[in-house]
Structures are given as structure tokens and as C-alpha cells.
């Protein structure tokens, strides 16, 4: 665990740590990575990955119309909206 | 305030011996006097609920054993039109345009939802959660919140309250603000086991709005008897705990034996990696779930930004707390190139090994008994790892999707892990294990 990995984490998660906390964050995450080492070193030969505890697959439903919250109700939580659409800045300058 | 029995109170209400309003009054007054545990409390909305339930009773409607019982839900459970911020600045001011299925079921059952209890950020810190104190202080009789890896069970025991986490899929997650979707379960806490059982019964059941909801129902507990049941004491958990934890387990084992159960030691060495597996999978899932918080659709938006990505980064950096950012960073890293195979993929396979080992152990037993806290529990732990280490004995049920009941006792507490869909049998095991000490 080092600053390069921390920067990678920040880029992937779209968050930033404050300058004053980077050192302590690095120390904490370093402890976490030490804890996770037992997984990295584990022998899992022959074991299948278990994504869910259930054995359900392909949960489908009939293509029927159901009651759904109204657009106006959904938009009341938006910081900004225009003509029933969420407003966001452009993705390019 | 004298602690009341939830089911006895409801029985008195349904028999007409006391009105819904009179029953709720001391609880409302208590919250009015001290709202420190509540994120929201709307006296008018509560009064409307009370009037509605009384009208239904007066009309002859047959309501559940929770009718008229003062309950609360944590702020990770969406209730229509009521602020549900999940303890986070990132979701501050969010008023859901929908109701969680479990919340709707509570209203249908006639429970009086007095308000929303505060949680730590997204309810994942565990011992930082104060919600169960509302039961301990007598402000509500039953509470409902999310338990992912022990985040509700641990503070419940610390607060002297029981908590029942159901079989994964037994209670709908629709409207539950997600942290780690393969482990989140809406759980019930109360001062007595019968209320936990009634609470779980009220909210359980298949929900087509949740694709992980089980169609099979919980097995009823009416004919359940401890006689002849096999209880396994998890050897690896005893090795992790201290003398108090061992004493709690030994006392429970003695009581269960006296009640007619057979108690033996079970060794499942695979569980030693449960904490690490949980940390990898939970943070990875959370990193995906929290991607929805972008400052555009709801919640916090940074006031100053230059472009879209600047808005994302600043909103999330200012909106999430430090520990949540650590979780998101860690989880994102686990899913990235160079880390996915040695960590995430391996954790999935280890989860399978742990689950299979426990499944095999349950061929020889009906219930698994462990202490709640490890020897190095730190109730003041402020770091991410410190907090998760406190709950490591509780992650076993989370990873495997099994029901888990925790019960406080004078030596800390005990955990009972059950068979799939046999959730309602756990209170019976619990009553046999601690009845002489806690009056549960």
C-alpha cells in the first residue's frame, strides 16, 4: 500500500482524501491490506466462485405495466431539473 | 419508564383494554423529551397512524400481534415522503418517492412507526450505531434496520438488546438502501425474543420487487421443541474470544443441555478467513452500489464545479465520510486489474468454501453457538479495520446467508446461527440458552 495505490483508489472510486488525512488513510489501508493477505495466499484450487448464497438464476417476471413513482416525484430530490430531466454539466469543455 | 412487553401491549390494545393512543403516549412523550437517537420524528404523522390503526380495530379488523406496538425504523429504510438520509451527508434531504416493502408491511400490520432512528453512515459501522439504544431507553419496543456483517447485531448486544438477522432473501430488500447487496438483510431488534419473532414474521415474505426475495416461507415455530436438538459450539470462535465470551457460551451450553439439547464442539477452520473475505466482498459490492451517488439525481451536490467529473468527484468527496471513502476506494481496488484475481475472485471462492463447510457441519447440528465479541473487541474503535474486526464472529452468518440471533447476557452475549428458513426457531434456542439470566 503506497501513495500510488491510494491515488489509483481515488481515481476508481471518484473520491479524494484531504491532504491532511492522506498519511493516516495510507496507514489504515495498509493495515487492511495486511489483513487481506490471507486471501491472496489462500489455496482455492477446485473451488467455484460463490457470488450469491442463493441458487436462483434468471429471475424474470411477466412484461406487465406496474405502478411506478411519478417523474415529478422522482425529480423533487434532484438538485437541478429542467423540463422533466436531470440537469448535469457537459462531459466536455 | 417501566419496560413493557410488546406482544402483551398489543394483546391489550386488540382486546380494547387500552386505546392505541394511550398505549403510544408514553413513548411519544419520551421521544419528544429526547430526540437524540432519532433522525426524524413527526408527531402529526404518528397521530395519523394511531387514528388509522384505532379505526381499523374499531371496525373489527383482525390485526397482527404487532398492532399498536411502538416501533421505529432506521434511516436506511425508505419511507414515503420522509427524509431518509442513511446517516450520510451524501444523501441528506432525500425524501423517497416510494416506501420500502418492509415499512409498508409494518403499517399493514398496524405497528406504529414512531420515527426514523439515526445510523452511522449507511449503517455499516457496527458499534457506532446508536439505534438499538432506543429500545434500551424504552422509546420504542421494536426496531428495524439493516445488518450486513454484524453492523446491527453488534450494537444491539452492546445496548443490551436482542437482534435477529433473517435468512438472506426472507425479508425484502426493496426500499432498503443498499450497502453490500449479497449480505444486506433487514433485521429486527427488541428487548424480548417474542417481539423479535413477531417483528420478523410481520416483515418477512416473498416480494416480486426484490429479485433475491425467496418464494419459500419461513418455517413456523409453533411445534418447535428444543428436546433432542443438536447445538454445535464453534471451536474457532471460542479460540478468538476471551474468558467472558467463553463463560457466556458455556453458560448457554449448560442451559441448552438442561433443556434437552445435545451440545458438542464443532470445528470449521475455514471460518478463520471470514473477516478478510467479508471485507473484500462487502467493500467491492458497496463500491458498485455507491456509484449511484453522483450529485445529480438526489442527495448532496457540491456548489462549485468545472465540469461533470469535477462535480462527481467533489460531490462524493464532500458528501461521503472518510471511512466510507476508504471502503469505496478499497472495494474499487479489489475489482481492478491486478487485484481482481488475487483478491476478489479468491474471496468469492473462499466464500463458497466457507459456506460449504458450514453446510456440512449443519448436517450434524441444528444450531451453531458462538460468542458475539472477540477477545480484542474495541468498543471505541475508530478505524475501518478496527470496527470490522469487532464484528468478525458475526460475519459467518452474513457470508453464508444464514439466520443469526444475538442475545445479550452478563458476559457479553451469544450468537445463535440457524438453518436456512428456520429463523423462527432461533428465539426458542435463545430462550432456552439465557432464560434464567436475562428474562428474555
PDB file of C-alpha atoms in Angstrom, chain B residues 54-308:
ATOM      1  CA  UNK B  54     -57.656   2.567  16.026  1.00  0.00           C
ATOM      2  CA  UNK B  55     -60.218   2.960  13.236  1.00  0.00           C
ATOM      3  CA  UNK B  56     -59.243  -0.421  11.782  1.00  0.00           C
ATOM      4  CA  UNK B  57     -59.543  -2.076  15.207  1.00  0.00           C
ATOM      5  CA  UNK B  58     -62.864  -0.379  15.924  1.00  0.00           C
ATOM      6  CA  UNK B  59     -64.094  -1.621  12.558  1.00  0.00           C
ATOM      7  CA  UNK B  60     -63.435  -5.194  13.649  1.00  0.00           C
ATOM      8  CA  UNK B  61     -60.358  -5.761  11.501  1.00  0.00           C
ATOM      9  CA  UNK B  62     -58.131  -8.537  12.814  1.00  0.00           C
ATOM     10  CA  UNK B  63     -54.621  -7.137  13.088  1.00  0.00           C
ATOM     11  CA  UNK B  64     -51.249  -8.725  13.756  1.00  0.00           C
ATOM     12  CA  UNK B  65     -49.544  -9.240  17.139  1.00  0.00           C
ATOM     13  CA  UNK B  66     -47.650  -6.013  16.379  1.00  0.00           C
ATOM     14  CA  UNK B  67     -50.811  -3.871  16.144  1.00  0.00           C
ATOM     15  CA  UNK B  68     -50.423  -0.717  18.177  1.00  0.00           C
ATOM     16  CA  UNK B  69     -46.833  -1.531  19.148  1.00  0.00           C
ATOM     17  CA  UNK B  70     -44.496   1.488  19.053  1.00  0.00           C
ATOM     18  CA  UNK B  71     -41.699   0.681  16.625  1.00  0.00           C
ATOM     19  CA  UNK B  72     -39.034   2.572  14.702  1.00  0.00           C
ATOM     20  CA  UNK B  73     -37.039   2.004  11.547  1.00  0.00           C
ATOM     21  CA  UNK B  74     -33.513   3.199  10.886  1.00  0.00           C
ATOM     22  CA  UNK B  75     -32.775   5.826   8.273  1.00  0.00           C
ATOM     23  CA  UNK B  76     -31.569   3.186   5.813  1.00  0.00           C
ATOM     24  CA  UNK B  77     -35.181   2.109   5.265  1.00  0.00           C
ATOM     25  CA  UNK B  78     -37.156   4.217   2.797  1.00  0.00           C
ATOM     26  CA  UNK B  79     -40.489   5.548   3.982  1.00  0.00           C
ATOM     27  CA  UNK B  80     -42.637   7.505   1.549  1.00  0.00           C
ATOM     28  CA  UNK B  81     -42.036  11.229   1.679  1.00  0.00           C
ATOM     29  CA  UNK B  82     -39.937  11.108   4.864  1.00  0.00           C
ATOM     30  CA  UNK B  83     -36.291  12.141   4.855  1.00  0.00           C
ATOM     31  CA  UNK B  84     -34.139   9.020   4.588  1.00  0.00           C
ATOM     32  CA  UNK B  85     -30.512  10.096   4.608  1.00  0.00           C
ATOM     33  CA  UNK B  86     -28.883   6.829   5.721  1.00  0.00           C
ATOM     34  CA  UNK B  87     -26.738   8.804   8.158  1.00  0.00           C
ATOM     35  CA  UNK B  88     -24.826  10.388   5.308  1.00  0.00           C
ATOM     36  CA  UNK B  89     -24.362  13.931   4.037  1.00  0.00           C
ATOM     37  CA  UNK B  90     -24.300  12.315   0.588  1.00  0.00           C
ATOM     38  CA  UNK B  91     -27.994  11.507   0.890  1.00  0.00           C
ATOM     39  CA  UNK B  92     -29.018  14.474   3.010  1.00  0.00           C
ATOM     40  CA  UNK B  93     -32.525  15.732   2.300  1.00  0.00           C
ATOM     41  CA  UNK B  94     -33.527  12.685   0.261  1.00  0.00           C
ATOM     42  CA  UNK B  95     -37.253  12.025   0.545  1.00  0.00           C
ATOM     43  CA  UNK B  96     -38.092   8.718  -1.137  1.00  0.00           C
ATOM     44  CA  UNK B  97     -40.973   8.715  -3.627  1.00  0.00           C
ATOM     45  CA  UNK B  98     -41.613   5.120  -2.610  1.00  0.00           C
ATOM     46  CA  UNK B  99     -41.923   3.017   0.508  1.00  0.00           C
ATOM     47  CA  UNK B 100     -39.771   0.043   1.433  1.00  0.00           C
ATOM     48  CA  UNK B 101     -41.799  -3.164   1.250  1.00  0.00           C
ATOM     49  CA  UNK B 102     -40.934  -3.937   4.868  1.00  0.00           C
ATOM     50  CA  UNK B 103     -42.123  -0.499   6.018  1.00  0.00           C
ATOM     51  CA  UNK B 104     -45.390  -0.955   4.146  1.00  0.00           C
ATOM     52  CA  UNK B 105     -45.798  -4.350   5.797  1.00  0.00           C
ATOM     53  CA  UNK B 106     -45.298  -2.809   9.232  1.00  0.00           C
ATOM     54  CA  UNK B 107     -48.039  -0.273   8.560  1.00  0.00           C
ATOM     55  CA  UNK B 108     -50.301  -3.033   7.240  1.00  0.00           C
ATOM     56  CA  UNK B 109     -49.609  -4.994  10.440  1.00  0.00           C
ATOM     57  CA  UNK B 110     -50.799  -1.995  12.450  1.00  0.00           C
ATOM     58  CA  UNK B 111     -47.460  -1.182  14.056  1.00  0.00           C
ATOM     59  CA  UNK B 112     -46.996   2.476  14.974  1.00  0.00           C
ATOM     60  CA  UNK B 113     -43.800   3.678  13.293  1.00  0.00           C
ATOM     61  CA  UNK B 114     -42.770   6.468  15.632  1.00  0.00           C
ATOM     62  CA  UNK B 115     -39.837   7.728  13.591  1.00  0.00           C
ATOM     63  CA  UNK B 116     -36.534   7.096  11.874  1.00  0.00           C
ATOM     64  CA  UNK B 117     -33.559   6.138  14.009  1.00  0.00           C
ATOM     65  CA  UNK B 118     -30.123   7.545  13.328  1.00  0.00           C
ATOM     66  CA  UNK B 119     -27.449   5.264  11.950  1.00  0.00           C
ATOM     67  CA  UNK B 120     -23.771   5.647  11.239  1.00  0.00           C
ATOM     68  CA  UNK B 121     -23.048   6.292   7.563  1.00  0.00           C
ATOM     69  CA  UNK B 122     -25.064   3.783   5.531  1.00  0.00           C
ATOM     70  CA  UNK B 123     -25.390   1.640   8.627  1.00  0.00           C
ATOM     71  CA  UNK B 124     -22.150  -0.238   8.142  1.00  0.00           C
ATOM     72  CA  UNK B 125     -20.018   0.766  11.107  1.00  0.00           C
ATOM     73  CA  UNK B 126     -21.476  -1.544  13.697  1.00  0.00           C
ATOM     74  CA  UNK B 127     -20.610  -0.411  17.176  1.00  0.00           C
ATOM     75  CA  UNK B 128     -21.054   3.213  16.086  1.00  0.00           C
ATOM     76  CA  UNK B 129     -24.782   2.621  15.571  1.00  0.00           C
ATOM     77  CA  UNK B 130     -26.980   4.038  18.333  1.00  0.00           C
ATOM     78  CA  UNK B 131     -30.329   2.780  17.002  1.00  0.00           C
ATOM     79  CA  UNK B 132     -30.744  -0.142  19.459  1.00  0.00           C
ATOM     80  CA  UNK B 133     -30.405   2.308  22.360  1.00  0.00           C
ATOM     81  CA  UNK B 134     -33.929   3.486  21.528  1.00  0.00           C
ATOM     82  CA  UNK B 135     -35.188   0.101  22.712  1.00  0.00           C
ATOM     83  CA  UNK B 136     -32.875   0.063  25.722  1.00  0.00           C
ATOM     84  CA  UNK B 137     -34.124   3.532  26.731  1.00  0.00           C
ATOM     85  CA  UNK B 138     -37.736   2.450  26.313  1.00  0.00           C
ATOM     86  CA  UNK B 139     -38.527   4.899  23.495  1.00  0.00           C
ATOM     87  CA  UNK B 140     -39.709   2.109  21.202  1.00  0.00           C
ATOM     88  CA  UNK B 141     -40.413  -1.555  21.803  1.00  0.00           C
ATOM     89  CA  UNK B 142     -39.164  -2.931  18.482  1.00  0.00           C
ATOM     90  CA  UNK B 143     -36.742  -1.566  15.896  1.00  0.00           C
ATOM     91  CA  UNK B 144     -35.879  -2.474  12.321  1.00  0.00           C
ATOM     92  CA  UNK B 145     -32.656  -1.779  10.483  1.00  0.00           C
ATOM     93  CA  UNK B 146     -30.087  -3.234   8.125  1.00  0.00           C
ATOM     94  CA  UNK B 147     -27.459  -5.753   9.179  1.00  0.00           C
ATOM     95  CA  UNK B 148     -24.761  -6.560   6.639  1.00  0.00           C
ATOM     96  CA  UNK B 149     -21.829  -8.039   8.553  1.00  0.00           C
ATOM     97  CA  UNK B 150     -22.967  -7.586  12.124  1.00  0.00           C
ATOM     98  CA  UNK B 151     -23.496  -3.834  11.886  1.00  0.00           C
ATOM     99  CA  UNK B 152     -26.823  -4.028  13.741  1.00  0.00           C
ATOM    100  CA  UNK B 153     -26.304  -7.193  15.774  1.00  0.00           C
ATOM    101  CA  UNK B 154     -23.124  -5.905  17.441  1.00  0.00           C
ATOM    102  CA  UNK B 155     -24.532  -2.587  18.699  1.00  0.00           C
ATOM    103  CA  UNK B 156     -27.740  -4.364  19.703  1.00  0.00           C
ATOM    104  CA  UNK B 157     -25.842  -6.633  22.091  1.00  0.00           C
ATOM    105  CA  UNK B 158     -23.768  -3.730  23.315  1.00  0.00           C
ATOM    106  CA  UNK B 159     -27.038  -1.908  24.081  1.00  0.00           C
ATOM    107  CA  UNK B 160     -28.445  -4.919  25.940  1.00  0.00           C
ATOM    108  CA  UNK B 161     -30.949  -5.756  23.198  1.00  0.00           C
ATOM    109  CA  UNK B 162     -31.631  -8.881  21.105  1.00  0.00           C
ATOM    110  CA  UNK B 163     -31.322  -8.768  17.309  1.00  0.00           C
ATOM    111  CA  UNK B 164     -32.477 -11.267  14.722  1.00  0.00           C
ATOM    112  CA  UNK B 165     -30.943 -11.213  11.244  1.00  0.00           C
ATOM    113  CA  UNK B 166     -33.016 -13.363   8.910  1.00  0.00           C
ATOM    114  CA  UNK B 167     -32.107 -15.912   6.253  1.00  0.00           C
ATOM    115  CA  UNK B 168     -30.904 -13.975   3.207  1.00  0.00           C
ATOM    116  CA  UNK B 169     -33.901 -13.372   0.997  1.00  0.00           C
ATOM    117  CA  UNK B 170     -36.516 -13.951   3.706  1.00  0.00           C
ATOM    118  CA  UNK B 171     -37.177 -10.222   4.069  1.00  0.00           C
ATOM    119  CA  UNK B 172     -37.472  -7.979   1.044  1.00  0.00           C
ATOM    120  CA  UNK B 173     -34.636  -5.533   0.407  1.00  0.00           C
ATOM    121  CA  UNK B 174     -36.828  -3.370  -1.817  1.00  0.00           C
ATOM    122  CA  UNK B 175     -36.521   0.130  -0.360  1.00  0.00           C
ATOM    123  CA  UNK B 176     -33.547  -0.779   1.857  1.00  0.00           C
ATOM    124  CA  UNK B 177     -30.643   1.491   0.986  1.00  0.00           C
ATOM    125  CA  UNK B 178     -28.024  -0.903  -0.287  1.00  0.00           C
ATOM    126  CA  UNK B 179     -24.524  -1.344   1.058  1.00  0.00           C
ATOM    127  CA  UNK B 180     -23.446  -4.896   0.162  1.00  0.00           C
ATOM    128  CA  UNK B 181     -26.324  -6.447  -1.725  1.00  0.00           C
ATOM    129  CA  UNK B 182     -25.425 -10.113  -1.262  1.00  0.00           C
ATOM    130  CA  UNK B 183     -25.347  -9.695   2.521  1.00  0.00           C
ATOM    131  CA  UNK B 184     -27.679  -6.805   3.468  1.00  0.00           C
ATOM    132  CA  UNK B 185     -30.694  -8.005   5.403  1.00  0.00           C
ATOM    133  CA  UNK B 186     -33.386  -6.020   7.122  1.00  0.00           C
ATOM    134  CA  UNK B 187     -33.230  -7.217  10.728  1.00  0.00           C
ATOM    135  CA  UNK B 188     -35.305  -6.738  13.873  1.00  0.00           C
ATOM    136  CA  UNK B 189     -34.174  -5.783  17.362  1.00  0.00           C
ATOM    137  CA  UNK B 190     -36.070  -5.714  20.613  1.00  0.00           C
ATOM    138  CA  UNK B 191     -35.731  -6.254  24.332  1.00  0.00           C
ATOM    139  CA  UNK B 192     -37.509  -9.599  24.124  1.00  0.00           C
ATOM    140  CA  UNK B 193     -37.311 -12.551  21.809  1.00  0.00           C
ATOM    141  CA  UNK B 194     -41.048 -12.911  21.263  1.00  0.00           C
ATOM    142  CA  UNK B 195     -41.149  -9.369  19.885  1.00  0.00           C
ATOM    143  CA  UNK B 196     -38.214 -10.168  17.582  1.00  0.00           C
ATOM    144  CA  UNK B 197     -40.130 -13.187  16.330  1.00  0.00           C
ATOM    145  CA  UNK B 198     -43.314 -11.176  15.781  1.00  0.00           C
ATOM    146  CA  UNK B 199     -41.355  -8.398  14.087  1.00  0.00           C
ATOM    147  CA  UNK B 200     -39.680 -10.790  11.688  1.00  0.00           C
ATOM    148  CA  UNK B 201     -42.974 -12.505  10.925  1.00  0.00           C
ATOM    149  CA  UNK B 202     -44.526  -9.132  10.119  1.00  0.00           C
ATOM    150  CA  UNK B 203     -41.911  -8.114   7.543  1.00  0.00           C
ATOM    151  CA  UNK B 204     -40.931 -11.475   6.033  1.00  0.00           C
ATOM    152  CA  UNK B 205     -42.343 -12.885   2.820  1.00  0.00           C
ATOM    153  CA  UNK B 206     -41.842 -13.058  -0.912  1.00  0.00           C
ATOM    154  CA  UNK B 207     -41.670  -9.736  -2.738  1.00  0.00           C
ATOM    155  CA  UNK B 208     -41.546  -9.610  -6.558  1.00  0.00           C
ATOM    156  CA  UNK B 209     -39.909  -6.174  -6.278  1.00  0.00           C
ATOM    157  CA  UNK B 210     -36.776  -7.852  -4.886  1.00  0.00           C
ATOM    158  CA  UNK B 211     -35.182 -10.332  -7.273  1.00  0.00           C
ATOM    159  CA  UNK B 212     -33.379 -12.017  -4.368  1.00  0.00           C
ATOM    160  CA  UNK B 213     -36.574 -12.498  -2.371  1.00  0.00           C
ATOM    161  CA  UNK B 214     -37.249 -16.122  -1.504  1.00  0.00           C
ATOM    162  CA  UNK B 215     -40.552 -17.645  -2.524  1.00  0.00           C
ATOM    163  CA  UNK B 216     -40.287 -20.229   0.250  1.00  0.00           C
ATOM    164  CA  UNK B 217     -41.718 -19.020   3.548  1.00  0.00           C
ATOM    165  CA  UNK B 218     -40.073 -19.142   6.948  1.00  0.00           C
ATOM    166  CA  UNK B 219     -40.774 -22.409   8.745  1.00  0.00           C
ATOM    167  CA  UNK B 220     -43.312 -21.840  11.517  1.00  0.00           C
ATOM    168  CA  UNK B 221     -42.157 -22.320  15.086  1.00  0.00           C
ATOM    169  CA  UNK B 222     -45.418 -23.436  16.725  1.00  0.00           C
ATOM    170  CA  UNK B 223     -44.406 -27.073  17.147  1.00  0.00           C
ATOM    171  CA  UNK B 224     -40.729 -26.437  17.696  1.00  0.00           C
ATOM    172  CA  UNK B 225     -39.076 -28.138  20.667  1.00  0.00           C
ATOM    173  CA  UNK B 226     -35.508 -27.970  21.941  1.00  0.00           C
ATOM    174  CA  UNK B 227     -35.695 -31.623  23.006  1.00  0.00           C
ATOM    175  CA  UNK B 228     -33.228 -33.665  21.020  1.00  0.00           C
ATOM    176  CA  UNK B 229     -31.875 -30.731  19.029  1.00  0.00           C
ATOM    177  CA  UNK B 230     -28.153 -30.611  18.350  1.00  0.00           C
ATOM    178  CA  UNK B 231     -26.192 -27.457  19.119  1.00  0.00           C
ATOM    179  CA  UNK B 232     -22.634 -27.018  17.902  1.00  0.00           C
ATOM    180  CA  UNK B 233     -20.186 -24.725  19.686  1.00  0.00           C
ATOM    181  CA  UNK B 234     -17.845 -23.214  17.111  1.00  0.00           C
ATOM    182  CA  UNK B 235     -14.319 -24.085  18.264  1.00  0.00           C
ATOM    183  CA  UNK B 236     -12.642 -21.392  16.164  1.00  0.00           C
ATOM    184  CA  UNK B 237     -14.906 -18.733  17.685  1.00  0.00           C
ATOM    185  CA  UNK B 238     -14.009 -19.850  21.217  1.00  0.00           C
ATOM    186  CA  UNK B 239     -10.331 -19.504  20.296  1.00  0.00           C
ATOM    187  CA  UNK B 240     -10.989 -15.898  19.230  1.00  0.00           C
ATOM    188  CA  UNK B 241     -12.819 -14.785  22.341  1.00  0.00           C
ATOM    189  CA  UNK B 242     -11.795 -14.075  25.949  1.00  0.00           C
ATOM    190  CA  UNK B 243     -12.776 -15.618  29.272  1.00  0.00           C
ATOM    191  CA  UNK B 244     -16.043 -13.660  29.357  1.00  0.00           C
ATOM    192  CA  UNK B 245     -17.010 -14.830  25.912  1.00  0.00           C
ATOM    193  CA  UNK B 246     -16.209 -18.421  26.832  1.00  0.00           C
ATOM    194  CA  UNK B 247     -18.208 -18.083  30.032  1.00  0.00           C
ATOM    195  CA  UNK B 248     -21.205 -16.796  28.056  1.00  0.00           C
ATOM    196  CA  UNK B 249     -21.034 -19.745  25.675  1.00  0.00           C
ATOM    197  CA  UNK B 250     -20.512 -22.280  28.463  1.00  0.00           C
ATOM    198  CA  UNK B 251     -23.470 -20.962  30.422  1.00  0.00           C
ATOM    199  CA  UNK B 252     -25.635 -21.101  27.301  1.00  0.00           C
ATOM    200  CA  UNK B 253     -24.445 -24.608  26.531  1.00  0.00           C
ATOM    201  CA  UNK B 254     -25.265 -25.757  30.065  1.00  0.00           C
ATOM    202  CA  UNK B 255     -28.735 -24.226  29.855  1.00  0.00           C
ATOM    203  CA  UNK B 256     -29.389 -25.777  26.447  1.00  0.00           C
ATOM    204  CA  UNK B 257     -28.280 -29.169  27.717  1.00  0.00           C
ATOM    205  CA  UNK B 258     -30.583 -28.839  30.721  1.00  0.00           C
ATOM    206  CA  UNK B 259     -33.390 -28.027  28.269  1.00  0.00           C
ATOM    207  CA  UNK B 260     -32.832 -31.269  26.404  1.00  0.00           C
ATOM    208  CA  UNK B 261     -30.466 -30.301  23.600  1.00  0.00           C
ATOM    209  CA  UNK B 262     -27.223 -32.094  22.813  1.00  0.00           C
ATOM    210  CA  UNK B 263     -24.248 -29.743  22.738  1.00  0.00           C
ATOM    211  CA  UNK B 264     -20.981 -30.669  21.003  1.00  0.00           C
ATOM    212  CA  UNK B 265     -17.942 -28.795  19.771  1.00  0.00           C
ATOM    213  CA  UNK B 266     -17.724 -28.121  16.041  1.00  0.00           C
ATOM    214  CA  UNK B 267     -14.546 -27.225  14.216  1.00  0.00           C
ATOM    215  CA  UNK B 268     -14.893 -25.298  10.957  1.00  0.00           C
ATOM    216  CA  UNK B 269     -11.380 -23.949  10.281  1.00  0.00           C
ATOM    217  CA  UNK B 270     -12.486 -22.260   7.061  1.00  0.00           C
ATOM    218  CA  UNK B 271     -14.189 -19.526   9.103  1.00  0.00           C
ATOM    219  CA  UNK B 272     -10.823 -18.082  10.099  1.00  0.00           C
ATOM    220  CA  UNK B 273     -10.733 -16.217   6.803  1.00  0.00           C
ATOM    221  CA  UNK B 274     -14.297 -14.895   7.152  1.00  0.00           C
ATOM    222  CA  UNK B 275     -13.260 -11.358   8.113  1.00  0.00           C
ATOM    223  CA  UNK B 276     -10.935 -10.907   5.150  1.00  0.00           C
ATOM    224  CA  UNK B 277     -13.444 -12.440   2.743  1.00  0.00           C
ATOM    225  CA  UNK B 278     -16.187 -10.212   4.115  1.00  0.00           C
ATOM    226  CA  UNK B 279     -14.060  -7.074   3.835  1.00  0.00           C
ATOM    227  CA  UNK B 280     -13.220  -7.744   0.196  1.00  0.00           C
ATOM    228  CA  UNK B 281     -16.718  -8.699  -0.936  1.00  0.00           C
ATOM    229  CA  UNK B 282     -18.636  -6.100   1.086  1.00  0.00           C
ATOM    230  CA  UNK B 283     -16.462  -3.190   0.013  1.00  0.00           C
ATOM    231  CA  UNK B 284     -16.454  -4.367  -3.609  1.00  0.00           C
ATOM    232  CA  UNK B 285     -20.253  -4.565  -3.645  1.00  0.00           C
ATOM    233  CA  UNK B 286     -20.520  -1.232  -1.855  1.00  0.00           C
ATOM    234  CA  UNK B 287     -18.301   0.429  -4.436  1.00  0.00           C
ATOM    235  CA  UNK B 288     -20.841  -0.602  -7.066  1.00  0.00           C
ATOM    236  CA  UNK B 289     -23.884   0.356  -5.001  1.00  0.00           C
ATOM    237  CA  UNK B 290     -22.476   3.756  -4.058  1.00  0.00           C
ATOM    238  CA  UNK B 291     -21.762   4.623  -7.696  1.00  0.00           C
ATOM    239  CA  UNK B 292     -25.354   5.887  -7.880  1.00  0.00           C
ATOM    240  CA  UNK B 293     -24.452   8.820  -5.645  1.00  0.00           C
ATOM    241  CA  UNK B 294     -23.244  11.293  -8.255  1.00  0.00           C
ATOM    242  CA  UNK B 295     -24.669  14.573  -7.023  1.00  0.00           C
ATOM    243  CA  UNK B 296     -27.106  14.763  -9.939  1.00  0.00           C
ATOM    244  CA  UNK B 297     -30.168  12.660  -9.226  1.00  0.00           C
ATOM    245  CA  UNK B 298     -30.537  13.180  -5.451  1.00  0.00           C
ATOM    246  CA  UNK B 299     -28.583  13.970  -2.351  1.00  0.00           C
ATOM    247  CA  UNK B 300     -25.631  16.258  -1.965  1.00  0.00           C
ATOM    248  CA  UNK B 301     -24.227  18.298  -4.843  1.00  0.00           C
ATOM    249  CA  UNK B 302     -21.069  20.328  -4.489  1.00  0.00           C
ATOM    250  CA  UNK B 303     -21.789  24.027  -5.032  1.00  0.00           C
ATOM    251  CA  UNK B 304     -18.735  24.725  -7.216  1.00  0.00           C
ATOM    252  CA  UNK B 305     -17.576  22.571 -10.102  1.00  0.00           C
ATOM    253  CA  UNK B 306     -15.979  22.988 -13.505  1.00  0.00           C
ATOM    254  CA  UNK B 307     -17.319  20.019 -15.438  1.00  0.00           C
ATOM    255  CA  UNK B 308     -19.164  16.729 -14.985  1.00  0.00           C
TER     256      UNK B 308
END
